[in-house]
Amino acid sequence: MDDIYTIDILFPEGSSPGHEYKFVNGGTYESTPNRALTIDDSSPTMVLPVAYFENRDPADYTDIEVMVHFRVDMSAETVTDPYVAGSVHPLVWGWDAGWNDSLRLFDDGMHDDGAAGDGIYGAHIWFPPGSYRYVEYKYTTDGTDNEPLPPFENHSFELGDAPHQTLPIDLFGSLDNVVEKALPKDFKVDVSPNPFNSAANIRVKIPKTGNVILEMFDIHGRLMANVYTGQLHQGVYDFVWEAGESSSGLYLLRVRAEKMEKVEKIFLVK
């Protein structure tokens, strides 16, 4: 079977030459405007060119499964039940059709959404082979249709031919995207001010996701503080070390990130 369907229709003598028509699939009419037919009675037979249902060419559908990475900045919103909705399966307009967990958004640092709790929510959605390429979508913070986009407008994108596709970070309530800062490619540690009086600001640039440990030692090698221990994604992070009752002098900050390590000299002056 080639999925091309045909029908022969006999128009009796005296029929009007002009007609409008649509195709129906499973009881659903095409949503496109009516098609037009003008009968050419110079021949008893007339063959129309092949038409595509909904005017969708086979090239408008994917050949492979595509994983799409959605991200949205909801940092200015109150978020209770976040999802992404849309026009192409597996996306649905969930406030009408109901939600499933595969469409839920997360801000846990585990869905390529950046740092946990930063207000950037993300999800990985798998579109099966044969998906219509032109996708409209929008977000919800509470499971209802509450993203305030302009009337009759949605976010949109086109499914490509690569197995993975990452969309720009959307801004909730806007059709504009968030301007992303360039991610660091090198491991770097900066401390300011240095010398410092009571608190040192530590900026760490992480070139790849991994476990990171920040530790402060005195000049004798004794551990003074564990500033941070945990997993960080590629990005730039700021920490503060409060010297407290520590005495003036030289201190050593050691930062370890997977197989990378840096030691910075810090001077406390009181």
mmCIF file of C-alpha atoms in Angstrom:
data_model
loop_
_atom_site.group_PDB
_atom_site.id
_atom_site.type_symbol
_atom_site.label_atom_id
_atom_site.label_comp_id
_atom_site.label_asym_id
_atom_site.label_seq_id
_atom_site.Cartn_x
_atom_site.Cartn_y
_atom_site.Cartn_z
ATOM 1 C CA MET A 1 0.000 0.000 0.000
ATOM 2 C CA ASP A 2 1.271 3.475 -0.865
ATOM 3 C CA ASP A 3 -1.277 5.381 1.285
ATOM 4 C CA ILE A 4 -2.678 7.103 -1.803
ATOM 5 C CA TYR A 5 -6.474 6.816 -1.822
ATOM 6 C CA THR A 6 -8.604 7.272 -4.946
ATOM 7 C CA ILE A 7 -12.250 7.593 -5.874
ATOM 8 C CA ASP A 8 -14.080 7.944 -9.186
ATOM 9 C CA ILE A 9 -17.079 10.295 -9.193
ATOM 10 C CA LEU A 10 -19.447 10.644 -12.138
ATOM 11 C CA PHE A 11 -20.870 14.122 -12.667
ATOM 12 C CA PRO A 12 -24.041 13.834 -14.761
ATOM 13 C CA GLU A 13 -24.587 15.856 -17.895
ATOM 14 C CA GLY A 14 -25.720 19.375 -17.093
ATOM 15 C CA SER A 15 -23.778 19.571 -13.799
ATOM 16 C CA SER A 16 -22.385 22.919 -12.712
ATOM 17 C CA PRO A 17 -18.735 23.229 -13.801
ATOM 18 C CA GLY A 18 -17.640 24.725 -10.474
ATOM 19 C CA HIS A 19 -17.418 22.725 -7.231
ATOM 20 C CA GLU A 20 -15.812 22.930 -3.778
ATOM 21 C CA TYR A 21 -14.757 19.907 -1.751
ATOM 22 C CA LYS A 22 -12.669 18.578 1.154
ATOM 23 C CA PHE A 23 -11.208 15.250 2.230
ATOM 24 C CA VAL A 24 -12.307 13.463 5.397
ATOM 25 C CA ASN A 25 -10.172 11.154 7.574
ATOM 26 C CA GLY A 26 -11.767 9.200 10.399
ATOM 27 C CA GLY A 27 -14.761 11.511 10.409
ATOM 28 C CA THR A 28 -12.557 14.621 10.632
ATOM 29 C CA TYR A 29 -12.632 17.161 7.835
ATOM 30 C CA GLU A 30 -9.496 18.948 6.686
ATOM 31 C CA SER A 31 -9.028 22.227 8.537
ATOM 32 C CA THR A 32 -7.741 23.921 5.389
ATOM 33 C CA PRO A 33 -9.984 26.061 3.150
ATOM 34 C CA ASN A 34 -12.241 24.254 0.678
ATOM 35 C CA ARG A 35 -10.581 22.900 -2.429
ATOM 36 C CA ALA A 36 -11.867 24.141 -5.813
ATOM 37 C CA LEU A 37 -12.697 22.053 -8.870
ATOM 38 C CA THR A 38 -13.638 23.310 -12.318
ATOM 39 C CA ILE A 39 -14.897 20.518 -14.598
ATOM 40 C CA ASP A 40 -13.278 20.380 -18.028
ATOM 41 C CA ASP A 41 -15.962 18.890 -20.290
ATOM 42 C CA SER A 42 -13.701 18.719 -23.343
ATOM 43 C CA SER A 43 -12.995 15.081 -22.379
ATOM 44 C CA PRO A 44 -15.208 12.431 -20.726
ATOM 45 C CA THR A 45 -12.431 11.719 -18.199
ATOM 46 C CA MET A 46 -10.626 14.144 -15.907
ATOM 47 C CA VAL A 47 -7.763 13.114 -13.580
ATOM 48 C CA LEU A 48 -6.837 15.473 -10.737
ATOM 49 C CA PRO A 49 -3.249 15.685 -9.473
ATOM 50 C CA VAL A 50 -2.394 13.938 -6.200
ATOM 51 C CA ALA A 51 -3.313 16.117 -3.218
ATOM 52 C CA TYR A 52 -2.096 15.828 0.363
ATOM 53 C CA PHE A 53 -4.518 15.667 3.287
ATOM 54 C CA GLU A 54 -4.396 19.035 5.111
ATOM 55 C CA ASN A 55 -1.965 20.069 2.346
ATOM 56 C CA ARG A 56 0.798 18.355 4.295
ATOM 57 C CA ASP A 57 3.553 17.014 2.077
ATOM 58 C CA PRO A 58 5.289 13.776 3.244
ATOM 59 C CA ALA A 59 8.415 15.910 3.671
ATOM 60 C CA ASP A 60 6.518 17.706 6.450
ATOM 61 C CA TYR A 61 6.841 14.594 8.653
ATOM 62 C CA THR A 62 9.881 13.214 10.440
ATOM 63 C CA ASP A 63 11.544 9.921 9.541
ATOM 64 C CA ILE A 64 13.138 9.304 12.950
ATOM 65 C CA GLU A 65 12.426 9.802 16.645
ATOM 66 C CA VAL A 66 13.523 13.270 17.787
ATOM 67 C CA MET A 67 14.192 14.240 21.409
ATOM 68 C CA VAL A 68 13.436 17.928 21.942
ATOM 69 C CA HIS A 69 14.757 19.821 24.960
ATOM 70 C CA PHE A 70 12.285 22.499 26.110
ATOM 71 C CA ARG A 71 13.335 25.231 28.568
ATOM 72 C CA VAL A 72 11.376 28.182 29.936
ATOM 73 C CA ASP A 73 12.213 30.999 32.347
ATOM 74 C CA MET A 74 9.490 31.087 35.014
ATOM 75 C CA SER A 75 11.621 32.890 37.605
ATOM 76 C CA ALA A 76 9.091 35.734 37.900
ATOM 77 C CA GLU A 77 6.117 33.398 38.322
ATOM 78 C CA THR A 78 4.464 31.419 41.115
ATOM 79 C CA VAL A 79 4.855 27.842 39.915
ATOM 80 C CA THR A 80 2.766 24.991 41.298
ATOM 81 C CA ASP A 81 2.077 22.520 38.464
ATOM 82 C CA PRO A 82 4.244 23.270 35.398
ATOM 83 C CA TYR A 83 3.788 21.566 32.023
ATOM 84 C CA VAL A 84 4.455 22.137 28.335
ATOM 85 C CA ALA A 85 1.440 21.790 25.994
ATOM 86 C CA GLY A 86 1.223 21.679 22.227
ATOM 87 C CA SER A 87 -0.228 20.675 18.896
ATOM 88 C CA VAL A 88 1.822 17.597 17.916
ATOM 89 C CA HIS A 89 1.835 14.254 19.760
ATOM 90 C CA PRO A 90 3.053 13.527 22.390
ATOM 91 C CA LEU A 91 2.246 17.167 23.256
ATOM 92 C CA VAL A 92 -1.412 17.835 23.988
ATOM 93 C CA TRP A 93 -3.383 20.856 25.121
ATOM 94 C CA GLY A 94 -3.465 19.382 28.597
ATOM 95 C CA TRP A 95 -5.935 21.802 30.152
ATOM 96 C CA ASP A 96 -8.519 20.224 27.803
ATOM 97 C CA ALA A 97 -7.189 16.693 27.222
ATOM 98 C CA GLY A 98 -5.576 16.040 30.605
ATOM 99 C CA TRP A 99 -1.905 15.846 31.557
ATOM 100 C CA ASN A 100 0.601 13.012 31.736
ATOM 101 C CA ASP A 101 3.909 13.039 33.571
ATOM 102 C CA SER A 102 5.998 13.030 30.371
ATOM 103 C CA LEU A 103 4.969 16.658 29.783
ATOM 104 C CA ARG A 104 5.894 17.922 33.263
ATOM 105 C CA LEU A 105 8.591 20.588 33.604
ATOM 106 C CA PHE A 106 11.352 20.440 36.225
ATOM 107 C CA ASP A 107 13.676 22.909 37.949
ATOM 108 C CA ASP A 108 15.813 20.325 39.729
ATOM 109 C CA GLY A 109 19.093 20.657 37.834
ATOM 110 C CA MET A 110 18.603 17.152 36.418
ATOM 111 C CA HIS A 111 16.772 17.988 33.167
ATOM 112 C CA ASP A 112 19.401 20.253 31.555
ATOM 113 C CA ASP A 113 17.497 23.154 33.117
ATOM 114 C CA GLY A 114 20.551 24.820 34.678
ATOM 115 C CA ALA A 115 20.970 25.099 38.418
ATOM 116 C CA ALA A 116 18.239 23.682 40.640
ATOM 117 C CA GLY A 117 15.885 26.383 41.890
ATOM 118 C CA ASP A 118 16.998 29.059 39.399
ATOM 119 C CA GLY A 119 13.516 29.467 37.894
ATOM 120 C CA ILE A 120 14.479 27.848 34.563
ATOM 121 C CA TYR A 121 12.272 24.797 33.985
ATOM 122 C CA GLY A 122 13.072 22.062 31.479
ATOM 123 C CA ALA A 123 11.792 18.836 29.949
ATOM 124 C CA HIS A 124 12.903 16.276 27.385
ATOM 125 C CA ILE A 125 10.080 15.304 25.004
ATOM 126 C CA TRP A 126 10.411 12.448 22.497
ATOM 127 C CA PHE A 127 8.544 12.914 19.183
ATOM 128 C CA PRO A 128 8.044 9.582 17.349
ATOM 129 C CA PRO A 129 8.820 8.979 13.665
ATOM 130 C CA GLY A 130 6.099 10.388 11.450
ATOM 131 C CA SER A 131 5.574 13.490 13.614
ATOM 132 C CA TYR A 132 4.351 16.627 11.885
ATOM 133 C CA ARG A 133 7.326 18.998 11.807
ATOM 134 C CA TYR A 134 5.559 22.277 12.536
ATOM 135 C CA VAL A 135 4.862 22.396 16.258
ATOM 136 C CA GLU A 136 2.984 25.035 18.240
ATOM 137 C CA TYR A 137 3.296 24.976 22.009
ATOM 138 C CA LYS A 138 2.900 26.958 25.219
ATOM 139 C CA TYR A 139 3.527 26.575 28.936
ATOM 140 C CA THR A 140 1.502 26.541 32.127
ATOM 141 C CA THR A 141 2.572 27.221 35.706
ATOM 142 C CA ASP A 142 -0.476 25.583 37.311
ATOM 143 C CA GLY A 143 -1.976 23.167 34.771
ATOM 144 C CA THR A 144 -4.400 25.729 33.305
ATOM 145 C CA ASP A 145 -4.166 27.749 30.095
ATOM 146 C CA ASN A 146 -2.519 30.674 31.898
ATOM 147 C CA GLU A 147 0.439 31.752 29.748
ATOM 148 C CA PRO A 148 -0.490 35.318 28.671
ATOM 149 C CA LEU A 149 0.558 35.216 25.012
ATOM 150 C CA PRO A 150 -1.049 37.439 22.347
ATOM 151 C CA PRO A 151 -4.462 36.166 21.134
ATOM 152 C CA PHE A 152 -4.275 33.199 18.731
ATOM 153 C CA GLU A 153 -0.457 33.039 18.988
ATOM 154 C CA ASN A 154 1.789 30.358 20.476
ATOM 155 C CA HIS A 155 5.463 29.507 20.651
ATOM 156 C CA SER A 156 6.511 27.464 17.611
ATOM 157 C CA PHE A 157 9.420 25.514 16.150
ATOM 158 C CA GLU A 158 10.178 23.046 13.360
ATOM 159 C CA LEU A 159 11.302 19.488 14.066
ATOM 160 C CA GLY A 160 14.603 18.816 12.338
ATOM 161 C CA ASP A 161 16.301 15.640 11.124
ATOM 162 C CA ALA A 162 18.780 15.223 14.007
ATOM 163 C CA PRO A 163 17.938 12.820 16.871
ATOM 164 C CA HIS A 164 18.375 15.593 19.477
ATOM 165 C CA GLN A 165 17.165 19.189 19.288
ATOM 166 C CA THR A 166 17.557 21.910 21.938
ATOM 167 C CA LEU A 167 15.267 24.930 21.763
ATOM 168 C CA PRO A 168 16.283 28.408 22.969
ATOM 169 C CA ILE A 169 15.144 29.277 26.483
ATOM 170 C CA ASP A 170 11.613 30.673 26.275
ATOM 171 C CA LEU A 171 10.371 33.474 28.504
ATOM 172 C CA PHE A 172 7.018 32.650 30.106
ATOM 173 C CA GLY A 173 4.347 34.995 28.784
ATOM 174 C CA SER A 174 6.457 36.267 25.870
ATOM 175 C CA LEU A 175 7.214 35.094 22.336
ATOM 176 C CA ASP A 176 10.778 36.348 22.805
ATOM 177 C CA ASN A 177 13.580 34.050 23.906
ATOM 178 C CA VAL A 178 15.919 34.571 26.832
ATOM 179 C CA VAL A 179 19.346 35.836 25.817
ATOM 180 C CA GLU A 180 21.658 33.105 27.076
ATOM 181 C CA LYS A 181 25.054 33.841 28.522
ATOM 182 C CA ALA A 182 27.951 32.019 26.898
ATOM 183 C CA LEU A 183 28.843 28.898 28.862
ATOM 184 C CA PRO A 184 32.446 28.663 30.069
ATOM 185 C CA LYS A 185 34.873 26.399 28.217
ATOM 186 C CA ASP A 186 37.705 26.638 30.769
ATOM 187 C CA PHE A 187 37.973 25.898 34.487
ATOM 188 C CA LYS A 188 38.588 29.183 36.324
ATOM 189 C CA VAL A 189 38.466 30.503 39.907
ATOM 190 C CA ASP A 190 38.371 34.196 40.874
ATOM 191 C CA VAL A 191 38.339 35.651 44.407
ATOM 192 C CA SER A 192 37.449 39.250 45.248
ATOM 193 C CA PRO A 193 38.323 41.343 47.036
ATOM 194 C CA ASN A 194 41.770 39.929 47.732
ATOM 195 C CA PRO A 195 42.990 40.881 50.329
ATOM 196 C CA PHE A 196 39.575 40.863 52.049
ATOM 197 C CA ASN A 197 38.307 41.966 55.449
ATOM 198 C CA SER A 198 35.422 39.720 56.479
ATOM 199 C CA ALA A 199 33.917 37.959 53.438
ATOM 200 C CA ALA A 200 35.511 36.711 50.217
ATOM 201 C CA ASN A 201 33.450 36.386 47.035
ATOM 202 C CA ILE A 202 34.382 33.295 45.033
ATOM 203 C CA ARG A 203 33.386 32.894 41.379
ATOM 204 C CA VAL A 204 33.915 29.480 39.795
ATOM 205 C CA LYS A 205 33.543 28.707 36.085
ATOM 206 C CA ILE A 206 32.732 25.054 35.425
ATOM 207 C CA PRO A 207 33.309 23.802 31.830
ATOM 208 C CA LYS A 208 31.483 20.465 32.268
ATOM 209 C CA THR A 209 28.955 18.902 34.623
ATOM 210 C CA GLY A 210 30.474 17.058 37.562
ATOM 211 C CA ASN A 211 31.105 16.928 41.296
ATOM 212 C CA VAL A 212 32.642 20.110 42.718
ATOM 213 C CA ILE A 213 34.296 20.713 46.123
ATOM 214 C CA LEU A 214 35.354 24.105 47.512
ATOM 215 C CA GLU A 215 37.484 23.975 50.676
ATOM 216 C CA MET A 216 39.333 26.632 52.697
ATOM 217 C CA PHE A 217 42.615 25.783 54.495
ATOM 218 C CA ASP A 218 44.912 27.778 56.742
ATOM 219 C CA ILE A 219 48.620 28.123 56.014
ATOM 220 C CA HIS A 220 49.292 24.935 58.016
ATOM 221 C CA GLY A 221 46.985 22.875 55.824
ATOM 222 C CA ARG A 222 44.189 22.576 58.370
ATOM 223 C CA LEU A 223 40.664 22.544 56.918
ATOM 224 C CA MET A 224 38.875 25.733 57.970
ATOM 225 C CA ALA A 225 35.621 25.400 56.011
ATOM 226 C CA ASN A 226 33.865 23.291 53.420
ATOM 227 C CA VAL A 227 32.382 26.059 51.296
ATOM 228 C CA TYR A 228 30.512 23.738 48.905
ATOM 229 C CA THR A 229 30.239 20.059 47.977
ATOM 230 C CA GLY A 230 27.881 18.823 45.283
ATOM 231 C CA GLN A 231 27.186 18.450 41.589
ATOM 232 C CA LEU A 232 27.213 21.506 39.318
ATOM 233 C CA HIS A 233 26.317 21.791 35.657
ATOM 234 C CA GLN A 234 28.404 23.681 33.154
ATOM 235 C CA GLY A 235 28.095 27.350 34.086
ATOM 236 C CA VAL A 236 29.262 30.175 36.358
ATOM 237 C CA TYR A 237 28.628 29.999 40.115
ATOM 238 C CA ASP A 238 29.193 32.439 42.985
ATOM 239 C CA PHE A 239 30.015 31.525 46.583
ATOM 240 C CA VAL A 240 30.919 33.499 49.714
ATOM 241 C CA TRP A 241 33.296 32.549 52.510
ATOM 242 C CA GLU A 242 32.602 34.353 55.770
ATOM 243 C CA ALA A 243 35.867 34.543 57.726
ATOM 244 C CA GLY A 244 34.106 34.943 61.063
ATOM 245 C CA GLU A 245 36.586 34.712 63.949
ATOM 246 C CA SER A 246 39.470 33.612 61.731
ATOM 247 C CA SER A 247 42.640 35.587 62.305
ATOM 248 C CA SER A 248 44.459 37.703 59.718
ATOM 249 C CA GLY A 249 46.820 35.902 57.429
ATOM 250 C CA LEU A 250 47.198 33.738 54.364
ATOM 251 C CA TYR A 251 44.548 31.139 53.491
ATOM 252 C CA LEU A 252 44.351 28.615 50.667
ATOM 253 C CA LEU A 253 41.189 27.992 48.643
ATOM 254 C CA ARG A 254 41.156 24.620 46.911
ATOM 255 C CA VAL A 255 38.559 23.977 44.208
ATOM 256 C CA ARG A 256 38.216 20.514 42.732
ATOM 257 C CA ALA A 257 35.963 19.701 39.777
ATOM 258 C CA GLU A 258 36.209 16.093 38.629
ATOM 259 C CA LYS A 259 39.878 15.733 37.531
ATOM 260 C CA MET A 260 40.569 19.485 37.591
ATOM 261 C CA GLU A 261 41.967 21.351 40.597
ATOM 262 C CA LYS A 262 42.964 24.925 41.416
ATOM 263 C CA VAL A 263 44.449 26.455 44.571
ATOM 264 C CA GLU A 264 44.131 30.206 45.186
ATOM 265 C CA LYS A 265 45.964 32.212 47.859
ATOM 266 C CA ILE A 266 43.656 34.508 49.821
ATOM 267 C CA PHE A 267 44.744 37.151 52.303
ATOM 268 C CA LEU A 268 42.537 38.042 55.283
ATOM 269 C CA VAL A 269 43.253 41.484 56.753
ATOM 270 C CA LYS A 270 41.438 42.629 59.903
#
